[in-house]
Amino acid sequence: MAARERTKVLVLGPPSEPFWAGLAEMVDWTDLTIGVDPQAVEGPLAEAEVVFSWVDAPDLAPYWSRARRLRWLHSALAGVNGLLFPALVESNVVLTRSVGVYADSLAEYALAAMLYFAKRLPEMKEAQRLHEWRRLAPVDLRGATLGVIGLGDVGLAVARRGRSLGMRVVGLRRSRGAPPAGVDEVWPAPALCEMLGRCDYVVVTLPLTPSTRALFGPAELRSLKAGAVLIDIARGGIVDEQTLLSLLESGHLAGAALDVFAHEPLPLESPLWSAPNLLISAHTVDNVAGWQERAVALFLENSRRYRAGKQLLGVVDKARGY
């Protein structure tokens, strides 16, 4: 029996990282190339059947015409908006994303941000700085309503944590349907404003697509109930930052936590830096120890599935963008 042809795999990433050791089992059935310099990988790209695009990988669009043998492209990112150039969208290449790799760390941050405001930690720290014995009135999350915008792997991880603390969890997705585990009620996308008016905490977990860009505009943000907290762990460009700033300055919102911004890094002159009751993190809450190994492990699992002809994990609907 003739030997099975070896699969040519190109990993677009820095070649000397220790976490690539997880790919060792692939050498038995692949010709594996790891590199990040666009000119150096043009040759391997022309031969590659599989490409693993790491964080900060070079833009594939200028080299797409060379990738004539490519059948599967996997991204180390959870969101693939930066990969969806027209030629890829229109092609037959299967695109997968790193589903589940970042869900726990993002959900834990969302929970931390809710507790940050509910337990009035900023005021406690300020009182400590001033050496003031100030008795505050923190609130419990139990009984509060948590709105999760987007019920993918991250949204469901947020929902589970909210439910574990006794919160009522409502979720938004394109159509109403039956609630998934951990969610009490599902609202359809057209009812966003009505849903926002009933939530004490709102966590945005949506991918950035043409339909979600600027989804939280002035009307939607002003629908948030007085005293609510907004947490954005999705992508910059979904929430109107200027309107959010005005709602924080007016005191309509009790607080907000942003890990993502329309322009990153956030410009030094941005008024958001000085906004009251705003917690800023530099798109960093998923940058936890071990994420690289988990991303490599997912690619390895999908590679086994690919070789066996099984359904891949995290397949992206390229037309929808997620």
Short mmCIF file of C-alpha atoms in Angstrom, two decimals:
data_model
loop_
_atom_site.label_atom_id
_atom_site.label_comp_id
_atom_site.label_asym_id
_atom_site.label_seq_id
_atom_site.Cartn_x
_atom_site.Cartn_y
_atom_site.Cartn_z
CA MET A 1 0.00 0.00 0.00
CA ALA A 2 1.35 3.43 -0.95
CA ALA A 3 2.35 5.71 1.91
CA ARG A 4 -0.06 8.51 2.68
CA GLU A 5 1.16 11.86 1.38
CA ARG A 6 2.48 14.15 4.10
CA THR A 7 0.47 17.31 4.83
CA LYS A 8 2.30 20.60 4.42
CA VAL A 9 1.56 22.88 7.39
CA LEU A 10 2.69 26.48 7.79
CA VAL A 11 2.61 28.12 11.22
CA LEU A 12 2.73 31.91 10.95
CA GLY A 13 4.37 32.69 14.27
CA PRO A 14 7.72 33.36 15.95
CA PRO A 15 9.76 30.18 15.43
CA SER A 16 11.68 29.95 18.72
CA GLU A 17 8.81 29.91 21.23
CA PRO A 18 8.74 26.99 23.71
CA PHE A 19 5.01 26.40 23.35
CA TRP A 20 5.51 24.98 19.83
CA ALA A 21 6.76 21.82 21.57
CA GLY A 22 3.11 20.79 21.71
CA LEU A 23 3.16 20.29 17.94
CA ALA A 24 5.81 17.56 18.15
CA GLU A 25 3.37 14.76 17.36
CA MET A 26 2.56 16.38 14.00
CA VAL A 27 6.03 15.70 12.59
CA ASP A 28 5.04 12.09 11.91
CA TRP A 29 2.55 13.11 9.25
CA THR A 30 3.33 16.71 8.28
CA ASP A 31 6.03 18.85 6.79
CA LEU A 32 5.91 21.64 9.36
CA THR A 33 7.30 25.14 8.78
CA ILE A 34 7.23 27.84 11.46
CA GLY A 35 8.04 31.43 10.59
CA VAL A 36 6.69 34.94 10.74
CA ASP A 37 8.66 36.90 8.15
CA PRO A 38 6.36 37.41 5.14
CA GLN A 39 9.08 37.09 2.53
CA ALA A 40 10.59 34.00 4.16
CA VAL A 41 7.27 32.14 4.25
CA GLU A 42 6.08 32.96 0.73
CA GLY A 43 7.51 29.68 -0.58
CA PRO A 44 5.98 27.47 2.15
CA LEU A 45 2.67 29.33 1.80
CA ALA A 46 2.48 28.33 -1.84
CA GLU A 47 2.76 24.66 -0.84
CA ALA A 48 0.73 24.73 2.40
CA GLU A 49 -2.50 22.81 2.78
CA VAL A 50 -2.95 24.06 6.37
CA VAL A 51 -2.00 27.43 7.90
CA PHE A 52 -2.02 28.22 11.62
CA SER A 53 -2.10 32.01 12.00
CA TRP A 54 -0.66 33.10 15.34
CA VAL A 55 -1.25 36.38 17.17
CA ASP A 56 0.23 39.34 15.23
CA ALA A 57 0.82 37.14 12.20
CA PRO A 58 1.45 39.00 8.93
CA ASP A 59 -1.56 39.99 6.87
CA LEU A 60 -2.32 37.16 4.46
CA ALA A 61 -4.25 39.26 1.95
CA PRO A 62 -1.22 40.44 -0.08
CA TYR A 63 0.02 36.85 -0.42
CA TRP A 64 -3.33 35.15 -0.93
CA SER A 65 -2.83 34.51 -4.62
CA ARG A 66 0.11 32.24 -3.73
CA ALA A 67 -1.95 30.08 -1.34
CA ARG A 68 -3.43 27.99 -4.11
CA ARG A 69 -3.27 24.68 -2.19
CA LEU A 70 -4.67 25.97 1.09
CA ARG A 71 -7.69 24.09 2.43
CA TRP A 72 -7.82 25.06 6.12
CA LEU A 73 -6.81 28.24 7.96
CA HIS A 74 -6.84 28.26 11.77
CA SER A 75 -6.51 31.43 13.85
CA ALA A 76 -5.03 31.59 17.34
CA LEU A 77 -7.48 34.43 18.05
CA ALA A 78 -11.06 34.18 19.27
CA GLY A 79 -12.20 36.99 16.96
CA VAL A 80 -11.37 36.77 13.26
CA ASN A 81 -12.56 40.15 11.99
CA GLY A 82 -8.97 41.02 11.02
CA LEU A 83 -8.69 37.91 8.83
CA LEU A 84 -11.86 38.24 6.80
CA PHE A 85 -10.60 39.88 3.62
CA PRO A 86 -12.85 39.38 0.56
CA ALA A 87 -10.75 36.75 -1.22
CA LEU A 88 -10.76 34.50 1.86
CA VAL A 89 -14.49 34.98 2.44
CA GLU A 90 -15.26 34.03 -1.15
CA SER A 91 -12.94 31.02 -1.19
CA ASN A 92 -13.61 27.41 -0.21
CA VAL A 93 -10.93 27.55 2.51
CA VAL A 94 -12.29 26.47 5.90
CA LEU A 95 -11.59 29.06 8.62
CA THR A 96 -11.54 28.10 12.30
CA ARG A 97 -10.96 30.21 15.40
CA SER A 98 -9.68 29.46 18.89
CA VAL A 99 -13.03 28.77 20.48
CA GLY A 100 -12.93 28.29 24.25
CA VAL A 101 -9.28 29.24 24.72
CA TYR A 102 -10.02 32.63 26.27
CA ALA A 103 -13.54 32.14 27.63
CA ASP A 104 -12.65 31.49 31.27
CA SER A 105 -10.20 34.38 31.64
CA LEU A 106 -12.58 36.84 29.98
CA ALA A 107 -15.50 35.65 32.08
CA GLU A 108 -13.48 35.91 35.29
CA TYR A 109 -12.60 39.50 34.40
CA ALA A 110 -16.27 40.30 33.80
CA LEU A 111 -17.08 38.89 37.23
CA ALA A 112 -14.22 40.86 38.80
CA ALA A 113 -15.48 44.06 37.18
CA MET A 114 -19.02 43.49 38.49
CA LEU A 115 -17.67 42.93 42.01
CA TYR A 116 -15.37 45.94 41.64
CA PHE A 117 -18.37 48.22 41.40
CA ALA A 118 -20.86 46.25 43.52
CA LYS A 119 -18.49 46.14 46.49
CA ARG A 120 -17.40 49.76 45.93
CA LEU A 121 -13.73 48.87 45.82
CA PRO A 122 -12.59 52.19 44.29
CA GLU A 123 -14.18 54.13 47.16
CA MET A 124 -12.69 51.77 49.72
CA LYS A 125 -9.25 52.29 48.25
CA GLU A 126 -9.71 56.07 48.16
CA ALA A 127 -10.82 56.11 51.80
CA GLN A 128 -7.75 54.08 52.70
CA ARG A 129 -5.53 56.53 50.85
CA LEU A 130 -7.05 59.39 52.84
CA HIS A 131 -6.88 57.44 56.13
CA GLU A 132 -10.66 57.76 56.48
CA TRP A 133 -12.80 55.24 58.37
CA ARG A 134 -15.63 55.48 55.85
CA ARG A 135 -18.54 53.02 56.17
CA LEU A 136 -19.88 52.34 52.69
CA ALA A 137 -22.91 50.37 51.53
CA PRO A 138 -21.80 47.69 49.04
CA VAL A 139 -24.41 45.56 47.33
CA ASP A 140 -24.65 41.85 46.57
CA LEU A 141 -24.80 40.44 43.07
CA ARG A 142 -27.42 37.93 44.21
CA GLY A 143 -30.80 38.97 42.83
CA ALA A 144 -29.35 41.44 40.32
CA THR A 145 -30.05 41.01 36.59
CA LEU A 146 -27.08 40.26 34.36
CA GLY A 147 -27.46 40.91 30.65
CA VAL A 148 -25.05 38.99 28.41
CA ILE A 149 -24.81 40.37 24.88
CA GLY A 150 -23.81 37.43 22.72
CA LEU A 151 -24.16 33.80 23.79
CA GLY A 152 -21.05 32.25 22.32
CA ASP A 153 -18.40 30.47 24.39
CA VAL A 154 -17.40 33.66 26.23
CA GLY A 155 -20.97 34.80 26.83
CA LEU A 156 -21.98 31.44 28.24
CA ALA A 157 -18.93 31.39 30.51
CA VAL A 158 -20.02 34.80 31.86
CA ALA A 159 -23.58 33.55 32.28
CA ARG A 160 -22.50 30.51 34.30
CA ARG A 161 -20.53 32.64 36.71
CA GLY A 162 -23.37 35.09 37.16
CA ARG A 163 -25.84 32.29 37.77
CA SER A 164 -23.51 30.71 40.36
CA LEU A 165 -23.76 33.92 42.40
CA GLY A 166 -27.54 33.99 42.30
CA MET A 167 -27.96 36.52 39.50
CA ARG A 168 -30.83 36.40 37.05
CA VAL A 169 -29.20 35.97 33.64
CA VAL A 170 -30.73 37.19 30.40
CA GLY A 171 -28.99 36.90 27.05
CA LEU A 172 -29.23 38.51 23.64
CA ARG A 173 -28.78 36.68 20.36
CA ARG A 174 -30.10 37.05 16.82
CA SER A 175 -33.35 35.17 17.52
CA ARG A 176 -35.12 34.39 20.78
CA GLY A 177 -35.20 30.56 20.95
CA ALA A 178 -34.88 28.37 24.03
CA PRO A 179 -32.40 29.58 26.66
CA PRO A 180 -29.13 27.62 26.87
CA ALA A 181 -27.96 26.23 30.21
CA GLY A 182 -27.15 29.00 32.66
CA VAL A 183 -29.44 31.56 31.00
CA ASP A 184 -32.92 32.34 32.32
CA GLU A 185 -34.27 34.16 29.29
CA VAL A 186 -33.17 34.95 25.73
CA TRP A 187 -34.03 38.19 23.96
CA PRO A 188 -33.84 38.68 20.17
CA ALA A 189 -31.54 41.31 18.74
CA PRO A 190 -34.32 43.79 17.80
CA ALA A 191 -35.32 43.99 21.49
CA LEU A 192 -31.87 45.17 22.64
CA CYS A 193 -33.01 48.52 24.04
CA GLU A 194 -35.86 46.99 25.99
CA MET A 195 -33.58 44.33 27.42
CA LEU A 196 -30.93 46.87 28.44
CA GLY A 197 -33.49 48.79 30.46
CA ARG A 198 -33.98 45.75 32.70
CA CYS A 199 -30.34 44.89 33.45
CA ASP A 200 -28.19 45.92 36.39
CA TYR A 201 -25.01 44.66 34.73
CA VAL A 202 -24.40 44.29 30.99
CA VAL A 203 -21.47 42.35 29.55
CA VAL A 204 -20.70 42.69 25.83
CA THR A 205 -19.09 39.57 24.32
CA LEU A 206 -19.99 39.94 20.63
CA PRO A 207 -17.62 39.47 17.69
CA LEU A 208 -16.97 42.56 15.60
CA THR A 209 -18.89 42.21 12.34
CA PRO A 210 -20.66 44.67 10.03
CA SER A 211 -23.89 44.02 11.95
CA THR A 212 -22.37 44.55 15.42
CA ARG A 213 -20.17 47.56 14.64
CA ALA A 214 -21.59 50.57 16.54
CA LEU A 215 -24.37 48.33 17.89
CA PHE A 216 -24.22 50.18 21.21
CA GLY A 217 -24.93 53.65 19.85
CA PRO A 218 -26.47 56.63 21.66
CA ALA A 219 -30.00 55.19 21.71
CA GLU A 220 -28.89 51.81 23.05
CA LEU A 221 -26.57 53.24 25.70
CA ARG A 222 -29.21 55.68 26.91
CA SER A 223 -31.55 52.70 27.30
CA LEU A 224 -29.38 51.37 30.12
CA LYS A 225 -31.14 51.75 33.45
CA ALA A 226 -29.90 54.34 35.90
CA GLY A 227 -27.15 52.90 38.08
CA ALA A 228 -26.25 50.10 35.66
CA VAL A 229 -22.71 48.91 34.93
CA LEU A 230 -21.46 48.20 31.39
CA ILE A 231 -18.54 45.80 30.76
CA ASP A 232 -17.04 45.41 27.29
CA ILE A 233 -14.77 42.40 26.70
CA ALA A 234 -15.60 42.07 23.01
CA ARG A 235 -13.95 44.22 20.35
CA GLY A 236 -13.45 47.95 20.02
CA GLY A 237 -15.94 49.61 17.70
CA ILE A 238 -19.09 48.03 19.16
CA VAL A 239 -19.67 50.59 21.94
CA ASP A 240 -19.94 54.34 21.24
CA GLU A 241 -17.24 55.63 23.56
CA GLN A 242 -18.31 59.28 23.44
CA THR A 243 -21.86 58.52 24.56
CA LEU A 244 -20.56 56.17 27.24
CA LEU A 245 -18.30 58.94 28.51
CA SER A 246 -21.21 61.36 28.80
CA LEU A 247 -23.29 58.82 30.71
CA LEU A 248 -20.46 58.26 33.16
CA GLU A 249 -19.88 61.98 33.63
CA SER A 250 -23.58 62.61 34.23
CA GLY A 251 -23.75 59.81 36.81
CA HIS A 252 -26.44 57.92 34.88
CA LEU A 253 -24.23 54.82 34.94
CA ALA A 254 -22.70 53.53 38.14
CA GLY A 255 -19.65 52.41 36.24
CA ALA A 256 -18.11 50.79 33.18
CA ALA A 257 -15.16 48.51 32.48
CA LEU A 258 -13.50 48.53 29.07
CA ASP A 259 -10.84 46.11 27.91
CA VAL A 260 -11.22 47.06 24.23
CA PHE A 261 -11.29 50.36 22.40
CA ALA A 262 -11.98 51.75 18.94
CA HIS A 263 -8.34 52.87 18.73
CA GLU A 264 -5.64 50.81 20.40
CA PRO A 265 -3.47 51.70 22.17
CA LEU A 266 -5.87 54.19 23.70
CA PRO A 267 -4.44 57.65 22.82
CA LEU A 268 -2.83 59.54 25.69
CA GLU A 269 -5.15 62.48 25.10
CA SER A 270 -8.33 60.39 25.25
CA PRO A 271 -10.80 61.73 27.85
CA LEU A 272 -11.60 58.15 28.79
CA TRP A 273 -8.44 58.02 30.91
CA SER A 274 -10.00 60.53 33.31
CA ALA A 275 -13.61 59.40 33.12
CA PRO A 276 -15.31 58.87 36.49
CA ASN A 277 -16.08 55.29 37.50
CA LEU A 278 -14.36 53.79 34.46
CA LEU A 279 -12.06 50.78 34.82
CA ILE A 280 -9.60 50.58 31.91
CA SER A 281 -7.51 47.55 30.96
CA ALA A 282 -5.27 47.52 27.89
CA HIS A 283 -6.89 44.66 25.91
CA THR A 284 -5.01 42.40 28.25
CA VAL A 285 -7.43 40.38 30.37
CA ASP A 286 -7.03 37.28 28.20
CA ASN A 287 -3.23 37.49 28.39
CA VAL A 288 -3.03 34.95 31.20
CA ALA A 289 -0.39 32.31 31.84
CA GLY A 290 -0.93 29.22 29.71
CA TRP A 291 -3.07 30.69 26.94
CA GLN A 292 -0.43 29.93 24.31
CA GLU A 293 -0.30 26.26 25.29
CA ARG A 294 -4.11 26.07 25.22
CA ALA A 295 -4.20 27.67 21.76
CA VAL A 296 -1.62 25.19 20.47
CA ALA A 297 -3.52 22.28 22.06
CA LEU A 298 -6.72 23.32 20.28
CA PHE A 299 -4.92 23.50 16.94
CA LEU A 300 -3.44 20.08 17.60
CA GLU A 301 -6.87 18.63 18.38
CA ASN A 302 -8.27 20.16 15.22
CA SER A 303 -5.31 18.78 13.25
CA ARG A 304 -6.18 15.27 14.44
CA ARG A 305 -9.78 15.87 13.37
CA TYR A 306 -8.65 17.24 10.01
CA ARG A 307 -6.49 14.22 9.37
CA ALA A 308 -9.36 11.88 10.31
CA GLY A 309 -11.91 13.76 8.20
CA LYS A 310 -13.97 14.78 11.25
CA GLN A 311 -15.79 18.03 11.99
CA LEU A 312 -13.41 20.78 13.10
CA LEU A 313 -13.94 22.83 16.24
CA GLY A 314 -14.62 26.55 15.96
CA VAL A 315 -15.60 26.68 12.28
CA VAL A 316 -16.37 30.27 11.27
CA ASP A 317 -19.31 31.27 9.09
CA LYS A 318 -17.25 33.59 6.94
CA ALA A 319 -20.27 35.46 5.61
CA ARG A 320 -21.48 36.29 9.13
CA GLY A 321 -18.02 36.86 10.54
CA TYR A 322 -18.11 34.43 13.48
#
